[in-house]
mmCIF file of N, CA and C in Angstrom:
data_model
loop_
_atom_site.group_PDB
_atom_site.id
_atom_site.type_symbol
_atom_site.label_atom_id
_atom_site.label_comp_id
_atom_site.label_asym_id
_atom_site.label_seq_id
_atom_site.Cartn_x
_atom_site.Cartn_y
_atom_site.Cartn_z
ATOM 1 N N MET A 1 163.261 92.941 152.791
ATOM 2 C CA MET A 1 164.099 92.692 151.638
ATOM 3 C C MET A 1 165.290 91.844 152.071
ATOM 4 N N THR A 2 165.720 90.979 151.164
ATOM 5 C CA THR A 2 166.862 90.111 151.441
ATOM 6 C C THR A 2 167.892 90.279 150.336
ATOM 7 N N LEU A 3 169.147 90.061 150.695
ATOM 8 C CA LEU A 3 170.235 90.114 149.733
ATOM 9 C C LEU A 3 170.455 88.711 149.194
ATOM 10 N N VAL A 4 170.309 88.540 147.882
ATOM 11 C CA VAL A 4 170.383 87.224 147.253
ATOM 12 C C VAL A 4 171.573 87.185 146.297
ATOM 13 N N ALA A 5 172.321 86.092 146.342
ATOM 14 C CA ALA A 5 173.471 85.913 145.449
ATOM 15 C C ALA A 5 172.991 85.673 144.022
ATOM 16 N N MET A 6 173.595 86.388 143.080
ATOM 17 C CA MET A 6 173.265 86.217 141.665
ATOM 18 C C MET A 6 174.215 85.216 140.998
ATOM 19 N N ARG A 7 175.364 84.964 141.632
ATOM 20 C CA ARG A 7 176.356 83.984 141.176
ATOM 21 C C ARG A 7 177.041 83.440 142.418
ATOM 22 N N PRO A 8 177.832 82.382 142.329
ATOM 23 C CA PRO A 8 178.491 81.829 143.520
ATOM 24 C C PRO A 8 179.379 82.862 144.222
ATOM 25 N N VAL A 9 179.276 82.897 145.556
ATOM 26 C CA VAL A 9 180.031 83.853 146.373
ATOM 27 C C VAL A 9 180.687 83.085 147.518
ATOM 28 N N LEU A 10 181.976 83.307 147.724
ATOM 29 C CA LEU A 10 182.694 82.738 148.864
ATOM 30 C C LEU A 10 182.894 83.855 149.875
ATOM 31 N N TYR A 11 182.361 83.685 151.077
ATOM 32 C CA TYR A 11 182.461 84.707 152.116
ATOM 33 C C TYR A 11 182.622 84.035 153.471
ATOM 34 N N LEU A 12 183.678 84.398 154.190
ATOM 35 C CA LEU A 12 183.977 83.848 155.514
ATOM 36 C C LEU A 12 183.979 82.322 155.492
ATOM 37 N N ALA A 13 184.688 81.752 154.528
ATOM 38 C CA ALA A 13 184.855 80.301 154.388
ATOM 39 C C ALA A 13 183.539 79.569 154.183
ATOM 40 N N HIS A 14 182.558 80.235 153.608
ATOM 41 C CA HIS A 14 181.282 79.590 153.297
ATOM 42 C C HIS A 14 180.945 79.903 151.847
ATOM 43 N N GLN A 15 180.628 78.864 151.075
ATOM 44 C CA GLN A 15 180.300 79.018 149.660
ATOM 45 C C GLN A 15 178.791 79.180 149.509
ATOM 46 N N TYR A 16 178.364 80.321 148.977
ATOM 47 C CA TYR A 16 176.958 80.581 148.705
ATOM 48 C C TYR A 16 176.710 80.369 147.220
ATOM 49 N N SER A 17 175.668 79.633 146.871
ATOM 50 C CA SER A 17 175.322 79.394 145.471
ATOM 51 C C SER A 17 174.395 80.494 144.983
ATOM 52 N N ALA A 18 174.208 80.568 143.685
ATOM 53 C CA ALA A 18 173.282 81.543 143.118
ATOM 54 C C ALA A 18 171.881 81.278 143.658
ATOM 55 N N GLY A 19 171.229 82.314 144.163
ATOM 56 C CA GLY A 19 169.902 82.186 144.724
ATOM 57 C C GLY A 19 169.886 82.061 146.235
ATOM 58 N N ASP A 20 171.061 81.849 146.859
ATOM 59 C CA ASP A 20 171.129 81.752 148.317
ATOM 60 C C ASP A 20 171.053 83.140 148.947
ATOM 61 N N LYS A 21 170.561 83.177 150.168
ATOM 62 C CA LYS A 21 170.488 84.416 150.937
ATOM 63 C C LYS A 21 171.875 84.720 151.501
ATOM 64 N N LEU A 22 172.355 85.948 151.288
ATOM 65 C CA LEU A 22 173.678 86.353 151.758
ATOM 66 C C LEU A 22 173.571 87.107 153.079
ATOM 67 N N PRO A 23 174.605 87.019 153.929
ATOM 68 C CA PRO A 23 174.585 87.784 155.175
ATOM 69 C C PRO A 23 174.797 89.267 154.886
ATOM 70 N N VAL A 24 174.203 90.123 155.711
ATOM 71 C CA VAL A 24 174.316 91.570 155.522
ATOM 72 C C VAL A 24 175.000 92.217 156.725
ATOM 73 N N ASN A 25 175.847 91.458 157.435
ATOM 74 C CA ASN A 25 176.495 91.978 158.632
ATOM 75 C C ASN A 25 177.674 92.895 158.313
ATOM 76 N N ASN A 26 178.165 92.921 157.069
ATOM 77 C CA ASN A 26 179.299 93.745 156.679
ATOM 78 C C ASN A 26 178.859 94.678 155.547
ATOM 79 N N PRO A 27 178.606 95.967 155.856
ATOM 80 C CA PRO A 27 178.114 96.894 154.825
ATOM 81 C C PRO A 27 179.089 97.082 153.657
ATOM 82 N N GLU A 28 180.398 96.986 153.916
ATOM 83 C CA GLU A 28 181.375 97.143 152.823
ATOM 84 C C GLU A 28 181.260 96.001 151.821
ATOM 85 N N MET A 29 181.139 94.769 152.321
ATOM 86 C CA MET A 29 181.009 93.619 151.418
ATOM 87 C C MET A 29 179.669 93.649 150.694
ATOM 88 N N THR A 30 178.623 94.054 151.394
ATOM 89 C CA THR A 30 177.302 94.147 150.772
ATOM 90 C C THR A 30 177.341 95.117 149.597
ATOM 91 N N ALA A 31 177.961 96.287 149.796
ATOM 92 C CA ALA A 31 178.070 97.277 148.721
ATOM 93 C C ALA A 31 178.925 96.748 147.577
ATOM 94 N N ALA A 32 180.007 96.038 147.895
ATOM 95 C CA ALA A 32 180.884 95.489 146.854
ATOM 96 C C ALA A 32 180.162 94.439 146.018
ATOM 97 N N TRP A 33 179.396 93.565 146.666
ATOM 98 C CA TRP A 33 178.653 92.533 145.937
ATOM 99 C C TRP A 33 177.640 93.167 144.982
ATOM 100 N N ILE A 34 176.937 94.195 145.465
ATOM 101 C CA ILE A 34 175.914 94.841 144.630
ATOM 102 C C ILE A 34 176.584 95.563 143.461
ATOM 103 N N GLU A 35 177.695 96.256 143.726
ATOM 104 C CA GLU A 35 178.405 96.988 142.671
ATOM 105 C C GLU A 35 178.954 96.041 141.598
ATOM 106 N N ALA A 36 179.439 94.874 142.017
ATOM 107 C CA ALA A 36 180.006 93.904 141.072
ATOM 108 C C ALA A 36 178.933 93.081 140.361
ATOM 109 N N GLY A 37 177.691 93.172 140.825
ATOM 110 C CA GLY A 37 176.618 92.384 140.215
ATOM 111 C C GLY A 37 176.543 90.965 140.749
ATOM 112 N N SER A 38 177.252 90.711 141.850
ATOM 113 C CA SER A 38 177.238 89.370 142.441
ATOM 114 C C SER A 38 176.026 89.143 143.331
ATOM 115 N N ALA A 39 175.356 90.234 143.730
ATOM 116 C CA ALA A 39 174.191 90.123 144.607
ATOM 117 C C ALA A 39 173.183 91.202 144.241
ATOM 118 N N ALA A 40 171.952 90.979 144.648
ATOM 119 C CA ALA A 40 170.889 91.946 144.401
ATOM 120 C C ALA A 40 169.865 91.854 145.526
ATOM 121 N N TRP A 41 169.193 92.962 145.769
ATOM 122 C CA TRP A 41 168.127 92.968 146.780
ATOM 123 C C TRP A 41 166.858 92.414 146.158
ATOM 124 N N LYS A 42 166.182 91.512 146.860
ATOM 125 C CA LYS A 42 164.936 90.908 146.383
ATOM 126 C C LYS A 42 163.852 91.129 147.431
ATOM 127 N N GLU A 43 162.628 91.309 146.974
ATOM 128 C CA GLU A 43 161.482 91.437 147.870
ATOM 129 C C GLU A 43 161.178 90.089 148.483
ATOM 130 N N ASP A 44 160.793 90.079 149.748
ATOM 131 C CA ASP A 44 160.398 88.835 150.407
ATOM 132 C C ASP A 44 159.028 88.412 149.909
ATOM 133 N N ALA A 45 158.894 87.145 149.593
ATOM 134 C CA ALA A 45 157.611 86.596 149.144
ATOM 135 C C ALA A 45 156.955 85.874 150.319
ATOM 136 N N THR A 46 156.675 86.607 151.388
ATOM 137 C CA THR A 46 156.095 85.989 152.580
ATOM 138 C C THR A 46 154.578 85.939 152.516
ATOM 139 N N ASP A 47 153.981 86.559 151.489
ATOM 140 C CA ASP A 47 152.520 86.570 151.397
ATOM 141 C C ASP A 47 151.964 85.169 151.164
ATOM 142 N N ALA A 48 152.557 84.435 150.256
ATOM 143 C CA ALA A 48 152.071 83.092 149.933
ATOM 144 C C ALA A 48 153.175 82.080 150.200
ATOM 145 N N PRO A 49 152.917 81.099 151.052
ATOM 146 C CA PRO A 49 153.942 80.083 151.285
ATOM 147 C C PRO A 49 154.146 79.224 150.037
ATOM 148 N N ALA A 50 155.357 78.738 149.868
ATOM 149 C CA ALA A 50 155.671 77.888 148.713
ATOM 150 C C ALA A 50 154.926 76.565 148.850
ATOM 151 N N PRO A 51 154.400 76.025 147.762
ATOM 152 C CA PRO A 51 153.699 74.739 147.850
ATOM 153 C C PRO A 51 154.667 73.629 148.202
ATOM 154 N N LYS A 52 154.210 72.730 149.047
ATOM 155 C CA LYS A 52 155.046 71.610 149.457
ATOM 156 C C LYS A 52 154.968 70.508 148.406
ATOM 157 N N ALA A 53 156.109 69.933 148.097
ATOM 158 C CA ALA A 53 156.162 68.846 147.125
ATOM 159 C C ALA A 53 155.664 67.563 147.777
ATOM 160 N N LYS A 54 154.921 66.805 147.025
ATOM 161 C CA LYS A 54 154.432 65.523 147.522
ATOM 162 C C LYS A 54 155.195 64.409 146.824
ATOM 163 N N ALA A 55 155.570 63.423 147.594
ATOM 164 C CA ALA A 55 156.325 62.310 147.042
ATOM 165 C C ALA A 55 155.417 61.413 146.208
ATOM 166 N N LYS A 56 155.952 60.955 145.097
ATOM 167 C CA LYS A 56 155.237 60.020 144.238
ATOM 168 C C LYS A 56 156.089 58.769 144.127
ATOM 169 N N PRO A 57 155.474 57.594 144.151
ATOM 170 C CA PRO A 57 156.276 56.381 144.029
ATOM 171 C C PRO A 57 156.964 56.322 142.662
ATOM 172 N N ALA A 58 158.231 55.933 142.676
ATOM 173 C CA ALA A 58 158.997 55.861 141.441
ATOM 174 C C ALA A 58 158.809 54.528 140.737
ATOM 175 N N ALA A 59 158.292 53.540 141.455
ATOM 176 C CA ALA A 59 158.104 52.213 140.873
ATOM 177 C C ALA A 59 156.793 51.625 141.383
ATOM 178 N N ALA A 60 156.486 50.453 140.904
ATOM 179 C CA ALA A 60 155.267 49.773 141.328
ATOM 180 C C ALA A 60 155.392 49.334 142.786
ATOM 181 N N GLU A 61 154.274 49.008 143.395
ATOM 182 C CA GLU A 61 154.285 48.528 144.774
ATOM 183 C C GLU A 61 155.053 47.213 144.846
ATOM 184 N N PRO A 62 155.784 46.992 145.964
ATOM 185 C CA PRO A 62 156.555 45.755 146.074
ATOM 186 C C PRO A 62 155.646 44.545 146.230
ATOM 187 N N GLY A 63 156.107 43.425 145.762
ATOM 188 C CA GLY A 63 155.347 42.181 145.856
ATOM 189 C C GLY A 63 155.169 41.567 144.488
ATOM 190 N N MET A 64 154.775 40.318 144.478
ATOM 191 C CA MET A 64 154.536 39.627 143.218
ATOM 192 C C MET A 64 153.039 39.475 143.029
ATOM 193 N N GLU A 65 152.608 39.658 141.816
ATOM 194 C CA GLU A 65 151.190 39.522 141.537
ATOM 195 C C GLU A 65 150.830 38.043 141.539
ATOM 196 N N GLY A 66 149.751 37.721 142.205
ATOM 197 C CA GLY A 66 149.313 36.331 142.275
ATOM 198 C C GLY A 66 147.801 36.239 142.252
ATOM 199 N N ARG A 67 147.300 35.031 142.006
ATOM 200 C CA ARG A 67 145.850 34.837 141.931
ATOM 201 C C ARG A 67 145.333 34.336 143.267
ATOM 202 N N THR A 68 144.187 34.850 143.647
ATOM 203 C CA THR A 68 143.502 34.402 144.855
ATOM 204 C C THR A 68 142.038 34.211 144.522
ATOM 205 N N ASP A 69 141.279 33.752 145.511
ATOM 206 C CA ASP A 69 139.840 33.590 145.290
ATOM 207 C C ASP A 69 139.165 34.938 145.042
ATOM 208 N N GLY A 70 139.746 36.003 145.608
ATOM 209 C CA GLY A 70 139.158 37.335 145.455
ATOM 210 C C GLY A 70 139.633 38.053 144.209
ATOM 211 N N GLY A 71 140.498 37.445 143.428
ATOM 212 C CA GLY A 71 141.012 38.089 142.225
ATOM 213 C C GLY A 71 142.522 38.200 142.288
ATOM 214 N N THR A 72 143.087 39.091 141.500
ATOM 215 C CA THR A 72 144.529 39.270 141.461
ATOM 216 C C THR A 72 144.947 40.214 142.575
ATOM 217 N N GLU A 73 145.928 39.791 143.388
ATOM 218 C CA GLU A 73 146.436 40.611 144.481
ATOM 219 C C GLU A 73 147.948 40.474 144.544
ATOM 220 N N LEU A 74 148.587 41.367 145.292
ATOM 221 C CA LEU A 74 150.029 41.280 145.488
ATOM 222 C C LEU A 74 150.319 40.309 146.615
ATOM 223 N N GLN A 75 151.213 39.363 146.367
ATOM 224 C CA GLN A 75 151.600 38.405 147.393
ATOM 225 C C GLN A 75 152.763 38.971 148.191
ATOM 226 N N GLY A 76 152.808 38.652 149.483
ATOM 227 C CA GLY A 76 153.888 39.119 150.335
ATOM 228 C C GLY A 76 153.676 40.525 150.844
ATOM 229 N N LYS A 77 152.491 41.047 150.707
ATOM 230 C CA LYS A 77 152.180 42.390 151.160
ATOM 231 C C LYS A 77 151.045 42.302 152.167
ATOM 232 N N VAL A 78 151.168 43.047 153.263
ATOM 233 C CA VAL A 78 150.128 43.040 154.275
ATOM 234 C C VAL A 78 148.905 43.750 153.694
ATOM 235 N N PRO A 79 147.762 43.101 153.716
ATOM 236 C CA PRO A 79 146.579 43.708 153.096
ATOM 237 C C PRO A 79 146.068 44.909 153.891
ATOM 238 N N LYS A 80 145.465 45.843 153.187
ATOM 239 C CA LYS A 80 144.864 47.017 153.826
ATOM 240 C C LYS A 80 143.430 46.656 154.194
ATOM 241 N N THR A 81 143.219 46.399 155.456
ATOM 242 C CA THR A 81 141.886 46.051 155.931
ATOM 243 C C THR A 81 141.456 47.061 156.984
ATOM 244 N N PRO A 82 140.159 47.196 157.223
ATOM 245 C CA PRO A 82 139.691 48.146 158.237
ATOM 246 C C PRO A 82 140.257 47.854 159.628
ATOM 247 N N GLY A 83 140.530 46.596 159.949
ATOM 248 C CA GLY A 83 141.060 46.249 161.261
ATOM 249 C C GLY A 83 142.494 46.705 161.472
ATOM 250 N N ARG A 84 143.247 46.957 160.378
ATOM 251 C CA ARG A 84 144.647 47.365 160.487
ATOM 252 C C ARG A 84 144.825 48.872 160.474
ATOM 253 N N GLN A 85 143.743 49.632 160.298
ATOM 254 C CA GLN A 85 143.856 51.078 160.249
ATOM 255 C C GLN A 85 144.128 51.647 161.639
ATOM 256 N N LYS A 86 144.854 52.760 161.676
ATOM 257 C CA LYS A 86 145.124 53.427 162.938
ATOM 258 C C LYS A 86 143.835 54.072 163.437
ATOM 259 N N PRO A 87 143.593 54.014 164.744
ATOM 260 C CA PRO A 87 142.382 54.649 165.263
ATOM 261 C C PRO A 87 142.468 56.164 165.139
ATOM 262 N N LYS A 88 141.375 56.782 164.812
ATOM 263 C CA LYS A 88 141.333 58.230 164.706
ATOM 264 C C LYS A 88 141.195 58.795 166.109
ATOM 265 N N THR A 89 142.055 59.768 166.433
ATOM 266 C CA THR A 89 142.006 60.363 167.758
ATOM 267 C C THR A 89 141.358 61.738 167.665
ATOM 268 N N ALA A 90 140.595 62.048 168.660
ATOM 269 C CA ALA A 90 139.964 63.361 168.717
ATOM 270 C C ALA A 90 141.017 64.379 169.097
ATOM 271 N N GLY A 91 140.774 65.647 168.762
ATOM 272 C CA GLY A 91 141.714 66.711 169.097
ATOM 273 C C GLY A 91 141.930 66.784 170.599
ATOM 274 N N LYS A 92 143.119 67.184 170.979
ATOM 275 C CA LYS A 92 143.441 67.284 172.409
ATOM 276 C C LYS A 92 142.660 68.441 173.009
ATOM 277 N N LYS A 93 142.116 68.194 174.158
ATOM 278 C CA LYS A 93 141.365 69.233 174.859
ATOM 279 C C LYS A 93 142.213 69.729 176.012
ATOM 280 N N ALA A 94 142.271 71.037 176.138
ATOM 281 C CA ALA A 94 143.088 71.623 177.206
ATOM 282 C C ALA A 94 142.263 71.836 178.461
#
């Protein structure tokens, strides 16, 4: 179980926001926070890790669209060809 701030808390010159984990090194302050409603005990959610956010491009790919013999492509951009791919490495063997 962890002690979580329910509202902003200033403790030992550190500002904790709502939802932050609070230190439990001082039992008097811990009891005061719980009594005032500034903090609450929460169960740890260690069973399932939080999903990681994946970045999405906010705009189109850089470059200007231009015509080529192969069709419309972006000019000024290094093309993705099989020769430019990074070699796949096998797992390290101990």
